[in-house]
């Protein structure tokens, strides 16, 4: 029987690309439907890039980029964006760090000036460094140390699955490493990674391409040229035997478990990678999904369950090595071994018997809806295109993602499920220490 072809449409956001003499890559995607713009600057440095003895430094540096710049005092960035009616933020990922604004379109030049000024140089002072070390430490306390399931599984699972420092270390960082950071360390990190040749600027929304090109050139063209550093090789061999460990979470009221399996390279083997993205959704997205129906509704061996690609849930903006993750919370006294065995059974059943009628089409339609929604807003579009340009040189792939997801076949999903075997699994169990 011939495979049903996808009816999911591709979007048609226009893409204009150019590179300045200093190496900065620029992506413009005009959309005159509303007087709003999204501006994103993405630097090709993330958690995996930070050196040993400097865990958490990529995230710390993200904070430092908001503490003033060459021509702007501390908090000026906040004041100028919010004063124009805009919002802003930044975030650190495994493979990149981004900075972004949403603004009325008449504030385009303001946004470009602000981003260009801190690309020339943030204010790296002892006062700013010590202040932001304290801020990051408090963030770790709030999000990890003093929260039930803090860091589960995105911080807890990589050291089980991986052996090398870049892939296995704590991306939030240790207090000792953060406290020992110096201004000289920060300056060296900036010189090495925050080069114009290591960055992508994307602007989406209500722009005239010719005018935006002139403004980008005016503000970023004289940023000193520094080439991108050579990217380290983060590759690791796949697991040949299951790895499993456990730890007690003093605040967790219920037990939990997470498992991860390596998947194909999302950049160099995108066609081989996509079926795993779909498989994760087939297994866990919605009440009718395989594992939710079996484990939550029928067996009642877990209280909640989720699945996704990438330790930070980033299927289309991560490099190799990455993984398919499944995580579940169990009722009091729940049997982790039984849950893992059931997951193995359902994967075997999927690989052997295939999908039920309409199961794949329903999943793909929901995935396409999420992709279209996430890039409907101008900022979501700018961020996604910036990363696609950086990692693949293909910002226009954003237009094709819904259709490509829809063209994954049942045979490809079954083949992917057949590789998700217990001997290739890294698993971590949370023992509930907070249960009464």
Short mmCIF file of C-alpha atoms in Angstrom, two decimals:
data_model
loop_
_atom_site.label_atom_id
_atom_site.label_comp_id
_atom_site.label_asym_id
_atom_site.label_seq_id
_atom_site.Cartn_x
_atom_site.Cartn_y
_atom_site.Cartn_z
CA UNK A 1 0.00 0.00 0.00
CA UNK A 2 1.45 3.38 -0.96
CA UNK A 3 2.29 5.70 1.91
CA UNK A 4 -0.12 8.60 2.30
CA UNK A 5 1.48 11.88 1.25
CA UNK A 6 1.45 14.76 3.65
CA UNK A 7 -1.13 17.50 3.15
CA UNK A 8 0.63 19.80 5.57
CA UNK A 9 1.57 23.02 3.79
CA UNK A 10 4.90 24.78 3.87
CA UNK A 11 5.02 28.38 5.03
CA UNK A 12 6.42 31.00 2.67
CA UNK A 13 8.28 33.46 4.85
CA UNK A 14 10.77 35.32 2.62
CA UNK A 15 14.45 35.05 3.51
CA UNK A 16 17.21 37.51 2.64
CA UNK A 17 20.79 36.59 3.66
CA UNK A 18 24.08 38.44 3.52
CA UNK A 19 27.39 38.59 5.37
CA UNK A 20 29.19 41.74 6.49
CA UNK A 21 32.90 42.20 5.92
CA UNK A 22 33.57 41.41 9.60
CA UNK A 23 31.96 37.98 9.21
CA UNK A 24 28.59 38.69 10.82
CA UNK A 25 25.89 36.68 9.07
CA UNK A 26 22.53 38.42 8.68
CA UNK A 27 19.07 37.00 7.98
CA UNK A 28 16.13 39.28 7.19
CA UNK A 29 12.56 37.99 6.87
CA UNK A 30 10.06 40.79 6.16
CA UNK A 31 6.40 40.56 7.15
CA UNK A 32 4.43 43.80 6.87
CA UNK A 33 1.21 42.42 8.42
CA UNK A 34 1.75 44.13 11.80
CA UNK A 35 4.03 46.95 12.99
CA UNK A 36 6.21 44.66 15.11
CA UNK A 37 9.74 43.30 14.76
CA UNK A 38 11.74 40.51 16.35
CA UNK A 39 15.51 40.91 16.62
CA UNK A 40 17.77 38.01 17.61
CA UNK A 41 21.54 37.71 17.89
CA UNK A 42 22.84 34.17 18.29
CA UNK A 43 26.44 33.40 19.24
CA UNK A 44 27.89 29.98 18.48
CA UNK A 45 28.86 29.25 22.07
CA UNK A 46 26.92 27.25 24.63
CA UNK A 47 27.23 24.96 27.59
CA UNK A 48 29.30 22.42 25.65
CA UNK A 49 31.89 25.08 24.81
CA UNK A 50 32.85 26.11 28.34
CA UNK A 51 36.26 24.89 29.55
CA UNK A 52 36.90 22.54 32.45
CA UNK A 53 37.06 24.39 35.72
CA UNK A 54 34.59 26.95 34.39
CA UNK A 55 31.29 25.07 34.59
CA UNK A 56 28.36 27.46 34.26
CA UNK A 57 30.48 30.08 32.52
CA UNK A 58 28.41 30.24 29.31
CA UNK A 59 25.31 31.00 31.37
CA UNK A 60 27.19 33.45 33.60
CA UNK A 61 28.43 35.31 30.54
CA UNK A 62 24.88 35.61 29.23
CA UNK A 63 24.11 37.55 32.43
CA UNK A 64 27.19 39.73 31.99
CA UNK A 65 26.00 40.80 28.54
CA UNK A 66 23.16 42.72 30.21
CA UNK A 67 25.40 44.73 32.57
CA UNK A 68 26.20 47.61 30.24
CA UNK A 69 28.35 47.88 27.12
CA UNK A 70 30.81 50.12 25.33
CA UNK A 71 28.53 53.18 25.18
CA UNK A 72 25.80 52.18 27.63
CA UNK A 73 25.80 52.16 31.39
CA UNK A 74 24.37 49.33 33.48
CA UNK A 75 20.60 48.83 32.99
CA UNK A 76 20.56 51.10 29.91
CA UNK A 77 19.63 48.17 27.66
CA UNK A 78 16.60 47.49 29.84
CA UNK A 79 15.55 51.13 29.83
CA UNK A 80 15.89 51.66 26.08
CA UNK A 81 13.97 48.50 25.12
CA UNK A 82 11.19 48.91 27.66
CA UNK A 83 11.00 52.63 26.96
CA UNK A 84 10.16 51.82 23.34
CA UNK A 85 7.40 49.43 24.43
CA UNK A 86 9.46 46.30 23.85
CA UNK A 87 10.51 43.16 25.68
CA UNK A 88 13.89 41.42 25.76
CA UNK A 89 15.77 38.46 27.18
CA UNK A 90 18.58 36.00 26.56
CA UNK A 91 19.08 32.28 27.07
CA UNK A 92 21.90 29.73 27.13
CA UNK A 93 21.63 26.40 25.31
CA UNK A 94 23.93 23.45 24.75
CA UNK A 95 25.24 24.81 21.44
CA UNK A 96 24.49 28.54 21.41
CA UNK A 97 23.55 31.63 23.42
CA UNK A 98 20.90 34.03 22.18
CA UNK A 99 19.85 37.61 22.90
CA UNK A 100 16.58 38.99 21.60
CA UNK A 101 13.99 41.76 21.58
CA UNK A 102 10.43 42.26 20.39
CA UNK A 103 9.73 45.89 19.59
CA UNK A 104 7.48 48.20 17.58
CA UNK A 105 8.93 48.39 14.09
CA UNK A 106 9.83 52.07 14.47
CA UNK A 107 12.39 51.01 17.11
CA UNK A 108 14.45 48.85 14.72
CA UNK A 109 17.46 51.14 14.75
CA UNK A 110 17.38 51.29 18.54
CA UNK A 111 17.52 47.49 18.78
CA UNK A 112 20.36 47.26 16.27
CA UNK A 113 22.38 49.89 18.11
CA UNK A 114 21.92 48.09 21.43
CA UNK A 115 22.98 44.70 20.08
CA UNK A 116 25.91 46.11 18.11
CA UNK A 117 27.18 48.01 21.14
CA UNK A 118 27.42 44.94 23.33
CA UNK A 119 28.89 42.93 20.45
CA UNK A 120 31.75 45.45 20.52
CA UNK A 121 32.21 44.84 24.21
CA UNK A 122 30.22 44.37 27.42
CA UNK A 123 31.29 46.12 30.62
CA UNK A 124 33.38 43.42 32.26
CA UNK A 125 34.12 44.82 35.69
CA UNK A 126 34.84 43.14 39.02
CA UNK A 127 31.62 44.61 40.44
CA UNK A 128 29.51 43.29 37.56
CA UNK A 129 31.15 39.88 37.69
CA UNK A 130 30.71 39.38 41.44
CA UNK A 131 27.13 40.62 41.29
CA UNK A 132 26.18 38.26 38.48
CA UNK A 133 27.92 35.28 40.07
CA UNK A 134 25.62 35.84 43.03
CA UNK A 135 22.60 36.10 40.72
CA UNK A 136 23.46 32.82 38.96
CA UNK A 137 24.06 31.07 42.29
CA UNK A 138 20.65 32.17 43.48
CA UNK A 139 19.13 30.92 40.21
CA UNK A 140 20.73 27.52 40.86
CA UNK A 141 19.29 27.49 44.37
CA UNK A 142 15.81 28.33 43.12
CA UNK A 143 15.73 26.11 40.03
CA UNK A 144 17.79 23.12 41.17
CA UNK A 145 18.86 22.87 44.79
CA UNK A 146 15.63 23.97 46.49
CA UNK A 147 13.10 22.61 44.00
CA UNK A 148 11.68 19.08 43.80
CA UNK A 149 13.15 17.31 40.74
CA UNK A 150 15.50 20.25 40.20
CA UNK A 151 17.70 19.54 37.18
CA UNK A 152 15.79 16.34 36.38
CA UNK A 153 16.52 15.04 33.85
CA UNK A 154 18.44 17.64 31.85
CA UNK A 155 21.29 17.98 34.37
CA UNK A 156 21.10 14.52 35.94
CA UNK A 157 21.04 12.34 32.82
CA UNK A 158 23.95 13.60 30.63
CA UNK A 159 26.67 12.36 33.06
CA UNK A 160 25.07 8.93 32.94
CA UNK A 161 24.96 8.82 29.14
CA UNK A 162 28.20 10.63 28.27
CA UNK A 163 31.86 10.37 29.28
CA UNK A 164 33.45 13.57 27.97
CA UNK A 165 33.44 16.83 29.91
CA UNK A 166 31.64 18.93 27.24
CA UNK A 167 28.65 16.58 27.11
CA UNK A 168 28.53 15.33 30.69
CA UNK A 169 29.19 18.31 32.96
CA UNK A 170 26.67 20.42 34.89
CA UNK A 171 25.75 23.30 32.60
CA UNK A 172 24.45 25.41 35.49
CA UNK A 173 27.88 25.17 37.09
CA UNK A 174 29.36 24.54 40.51
CA UNK A 175 29.54 27.32 43.07
CA UNK A 176 33.31 26.81 43.33
CA UNK A 177 33.81 27.27 39.59
CA UNK A 178 31.55 30.31 39.46
CA UNK A 179 33.18 31.98 42.47
CA UNK A 180 36.69 31.45 41.09
CA UNK A 181 35.89 33.14 37.75
CA UNK A 182 37.88 36.31 37.09
CA UNK A 183 37.41 39.36 34.90
CA UNK A 184 40.35 38.10 32.82
CA UNK A 185 38.47 34.81 32.29
CA UNK A 186 35.43 36.76 31.14
CA UNK A 187 37.46 38.93 28.79
CA UNK A 188 39.11 35.86 27.26
CA UNK A 189 35.72 34.17 26.83
CA UNK A 190 34.41 37.27 25.07
CA UNK A 191 37.41 37.55 22.73
CA UNK A 192 37.21 33.89 21.81
CA UNK A 193 33.50 33.30 21.36
CA UNK A 194 31.70 36.65 21.02
CA UNK A 195 33.30 37.46 17.69
CA UNK A 196 31.31 38.94 14.84
CA UNK A 197 32.38 35.94 12.76
CA UNK A 198 30.82 33.65 15.37
CA UNK A 199 27.41 35.34 15.38
CA UNK A 200 24.19 35.54 13.39
CA UNK A 201 21.78 38.48 13.44
CA UNK A 202 18.18 37.84 12.41
CA UNK A 203 15.43 40.44 12.01
CA UNK A 204 11.85 39.42 11.34
CA UNK A 205 8.66 41.41 10.90
CA UNK A 206 7.71 44.86 9.64
CA UNK A 207 10.90 45.87 7.85
CA UNK A 208 11.88 47.20 4.47
CA UNK A 209 14.77 45.00 3.35
CA UNK A 210 16.81 47.79 1.77
CA UNK A 211 16.40 50.08 4.77
CA UNK A 212 17.11 47.26 7.24
CA UNK A 213 20.23 46.28 5.29
CA UNK A 214 21.51 49.84 5.45
CA UNK A 215 20.83 50.07 9.20
CA UNK A 216 22.47 46.73 9.93
CA UNK A 217 25.55 47.76 7.94
CA UNK A 218 25.68 51.14 9.68
CA UNK A 219 25.57 49.73 13.19
CA UNK A 220 27.38 46.40 12.87
CA UNK A 221 29.76 47.11 9.99
CA UNK A 222 32.42 48.69 12.19
CA UNK A 223 32.34 46.00 14.88
CA UNK A 224 35.95 44.75 14.90
CA UNK A 225 36.39 41.63 12.80
CA UNK A 226 37.32 38.49 14.71
CA UNK A 227 36.96 35.06 13.14
CA UNK A 228 34.91 32.26 14.62
CA UNK A 229 36.97 29.92 16.80
CA UNK A 230 37.42 26.35 15.68
CA UNK A 231 34.51 24.36 17.05
CA UNK A 232 35.62 21.42 19.21
CA UNK A 233 34.61 17.89 18.29
CA UNK A 234 31.98 16.78 20.81
CA UNK A 235 31.30 13.35 19.31
CA UNK A 236 31.11 10.25 21.52
CA UNK A 237 30.47 6.59 20.72
CA UNK A 238 27.01 5.16 21.28
CA UNK A 239 26.30 3.03 24.33
CA UNK A 240 26.80 -0.70 23.94
CA UNK A 241 25.31 -1.61 27.32
CA UNK A 242 22.66 -0.03 29.50
CA UNK A 243 23.83 2.57 32.00
CA UNK A 244 21.65 3.21 35.00
CA UNK A 245 21.93 5.03 38.29
CA UNK A 246 19.75 6.61 40.96
CA UNK A 247 19.83 9.39 43.52
CA UNK A 248 17.66 10.54 46.38
CA UNK A 249 15.89 13.88 46.01
CA UNK A 250 15.13 15.13 49.52
CA UNK A 251 12.34 17.36 48.20
CA UNK A 252 10.69 15.02 45.70
CA UNK A 253 7.29 13.68 46.90
CA UNK A 254 7.13 10.90 44.29
CA UNK A 255 9.63 8.65 42.50
CA UNK A 256 10.56 9.41 38.91
CA UNK A 257 12.57 7.88 36.10
CA UNK A 258 14.03 9.10 32.82
CA UNK A 259 15.65 7.23 29.96
CA UNK A 260 17.60 8.49 26.97
CA UNK A 261 18.74 6.90 23.71
CA UNK A 262 21.18 8.35 21.19
CA UNK A 263 19.72 9.40 17.84
CA UNK A 264 21.26 10.23 14.43
CA UNK A 265 23.12 13.49 13.93
CA UNK A 266 20.40 16.17 13.61
CA UNK A 267 22.47 18.28 11.21
CA UNK A 268 24.36 15.86 8.95
CA UNK A 269 21.67 13.14 8.94
CA UNK A 270 18.48 15.18 9.18
CA UNK A 271 16.46 12.64 7.19
CA UNK A 272 17.53 9.91 9.59
CA UNK A 273 16.87 12.12 12.60
CA UNK A 274 13.33 13.28 11.80
CA UNK A 275 11.63 9.90 12.42
CA UNK A 276 12.86 10.02 16.03
CA UNK A 277 11.28 13.45 16.50
CA UNK A 278 7.99 12.01 15.29
CA UNK A 279 8.44 8.84 17.35
CA UNK A 280 8.73 10.83 20.59
CA UNK A 281 5.39 12.46 19.85
CA UNK A 282 3.73 9.18 18.84
CA UNK A 283 4.78 7.75 22.18
CA UNK A 284 3.87 10.60 24.52
CA UNK A 285 1.89 13.50 23.01
CA UNK A 286 -1.72 13.50 24.13
CA UNK A 287 -4.06 11.08 25.90
CA UNK A 288 -4.27 8.84 22.82
CA UNK A 289 -0.48 8.44 22.55
CA UNK A 290 1.09 5.01 23.03
CA UNK A 291 2.74 5.37 26.39
CA UNK A 292 0.20 7.73 27.96
CA UNK A 293 -2.64 5.35 27.09
CA UNK A 294 -0.75 2.33 28.45
CA UNK A 295 1.14 3.63 31.46
CA UNK A 296 -1.08 6.47 32.70
CA UNK A 297 -4.58 5.39 31.75
CA UNK A 298 -4.54 1.61 31.63
CA UNK A 299 -1.78 0.33 33.92
CA UNK A 300 -1.69 3.44 36.14
CA UNK A 301 1.96 2.78 36.85
CA UNK A 302 2.89 6.43 36.25
CA UNK A 303 1.10 9.67 37.04
CA UNK A 304 2.61 11.71 34.20
CA UNK A 305 4.83 11.07 31.21
CA UNK A 306 6.63 13.09 28.57
CA UNK A 307 8.96 12.57 25.63
CA UNK A 308 11.07 14.88 23.52
CA UNK A 309 14.32 15.25 21.57
CA UNK A 310 17.28 16.98 23.16
CA UNK A 311 18.14 17.40 26.82
CA UNK A 312 16.69 20.91 26.73
CA UNK A 313 13.74 19.99 24.50
CA UNK A 314 15.28 21.56 21.42
CA UNK A 315 14.85 19.17 18.46
CA UNK A 316 15.69 21.67 15.70
CA UNK A 317 18.44 23.72 17.32
CA UNK A 318 20.90 21.19 18.68
CA UNK A 319 23.96 19.45 17.30
CA UNK A 320 25.23 15.90 17.78
CA UNK A 321 25.38 14.15 20.20
CA UNK A 322 21.78 14.36 21.32
CA UNK A 323 19.11 11.93 22.43
CA UNK A 324 15.47 10.92 22.59
CA UNK A 325 14.28 11.31 26.18
CA UNK A 326 11.33 9.76 28.01
CA UNK A 327 10.53 10.75 31.58
CA UNK A 328 7.81 9.72 34.01
CA UNK A 329 6.68 10.39 37.56
CA UNK A 330 5.37 7.38 39.49
CA UNK A 331 2.81 7.01 42.29
CA UNK A 332 4.04 6.27 45.84
CA UNK A 333 5.85 2.96 45.88
CA UNK A 334 5.92 2.84 42.08
CA UNK A 335 8.00 0.18 40.33
CA UNK A 336 10.63 1.80 38.09
CA UNK A 337 11.72 -1.55 36.64
CA UNK A 338 8.17 -2.31 35.58
CA UNK A 339 7.81 1.09 33.92
CA UNK A 340 11.01 0.60 31.91
CA UNK A 341 9.95 -2.93 30.90
CA UNK A 342 6.59 -1.60 29.71
CA UNK A 343 8.28 1.10 27.65
CA UNK A 344 10.43 -1.60 26.04
CA UNK A 345 7.32 -3.69 25.32
CA UNK A 346 5.50 -0.79 23.67
CA UNK A 347 8.52 0.07 21.54
CA UNK A 348 8.79 -3.55 20.43
CA UNK A 349 5.06 -3.62 19.65
CA UNK A 350 5.33 -0.44 17.61
CA UNK A 351 8.36 -1.71 15.70
CA UNK A 352 6.72 -5.08 15.00
CA UNK A 353 3.04 -4.28 14.51
CA UNK A 354 3.21 -0.72 13.24
CA UNK A 355 0.86 2.16 13.95
CA UNK A 356 -2.92 2.12 14.19
CA UNK A 357 -5.06 3.74 11.54
CA UNK A 358 -4.78 7.53 11.74
CA UNK A 359 -2.21 7.46 14.54
CA UNK A 360 0.65 8.89 12.51
CA UNK A 361 -1.44 11.49 10.66
CA UNK A 362 -2.95 12.73 13.93
CA UNK A 363 0.49 13.10 15.50
CA UNK A 364 1.98 14.86 12.49
CA UNK A 365 -0.91 17.32 12.28
CA UNK A 366 -0.44 18.25 15.92
CA UNK A 367 3.33 18.64 15.47
CA UNK A 368 2.85 20.85 12.42
CA UNK A 369 0.38 22.98 14.34
CA UNK A 370 2.94 23.53 17.09
CA UNK A 371 5.66 24.40 14.59
CA UNK A 372 3.43 26.89 12.79
CA UNK A 373 2.29 28.46 16.05
CA UNK A 374 5.83 28.79 17.42
CA UNK A 375 7.01 30.74 14.38
CA UNK A 376 3.86 32.78 13.82
CA UNK A 377 5.19 35.44 16.17
CA UNK A 378 8.01 37.49 14.66
CA UNK A 379 10.42 36.77 17.51
CA UNK A 380 9.94 33.00 17.27
CA UNK A 381 10.66 33.27 13.56
CA UNK A 382 13.81 35.35 14.05
CA UNK A 383 15.20 33.03 16.73
CA UNK A 384 14.56 29.85 14.75
CA UNK A 385 15.99 31.29 11.52
CA UNK A 386 19.10 32.58 13.31
CA UNK A 387 19.89 29.13 14.71
CA UNK A 388 19.12 27.38 11.42
CA UNK A 389 21.50 29.76 9.67
CA UNK A 390 24.17 29.21 12.27
CA UNK A 391 24.04 25.43 12.46
CA UNK A 392 23.04 24.58 8.89
CA UNK A 393 23.33 27.67 6.70
CA UNK A 394 19.64 27.10 5.87
CA UNK A 395 17.32 29.62 7.58
CA UNK A 396 14.68 28.86 4.96
CA UNK A 397 14.39 25.34 6.37
CA UNK A 398 11.93 26.89 8.82
CA UNK A 399 9.43 27.06 5.95
CA UNK A 400 9.83 23.35 5.23
CA UNK A 401 9.77 21.86 8.74
CA UNK A 402 5.99 21.26 9.00
CA UNK A 403 5.92 19.59 5.60
CA UNK A 404 9.03 17.50 6.28
CA UNK A 405 7.58 16.27 9.59
CA UNK A 406 4.41 15.36 7.70
CA UNK A 407 6.34 13.31 5.15
CA UNK A 408 7.89 10.95 7.70
CA UNK A 409 6.47 7.50 6.92
CA UNK A 410 5.19 4.75 9.17
CA UNK A 411 8.07 2.55 8.05
CA UNK A 412 10.58 5.18 9.18
CA UNK A 413 8.93 5.52 12.60
CA UNK A 414 8.88 1.73 13.03
CA UNK A 415 12.55 1.52 12.07
CA UNK A 416 13.41 4.24 14.59
CA UNK A 417 11.47 2.45 17.34
CA UNK A 418 13.40 -0.76 16.62
CA UNK A 419 16.67 0.99 17.56
CA UNK A 420 15.39 2.27 20.91
CA UNK A 421 16.64 -0.77 22.80
CA UNK A 422 17.40 -1.26 26.53
CA UNK A 423 21.07 -1.99 25.80
CA UNK A 424 21.40 1.50 24.29
CA UNK A 425 19.64 3.23 27.17
CA UNK A 426 20.96 5.57 29.84
CA UNK A 427 18.50 5.79 32.72
CA UNK A 428 18.29 7.66 36.00
CA UNK A 429 15.89 7.06 38.87
CA UNK A 430 14.80 9.67 41.39
CA UNK A 431 14.16 8.17 44.80
CA UNK A 432 11.55 10.24 46.60
CA UNK A 433 13.03 11.61 49.82
CA UNK A 434 10.27 14.12 50.40
CA UNK A 435 7.41 11.60 50.63
CA UNK A 436 5.59 11.48 53.95
#
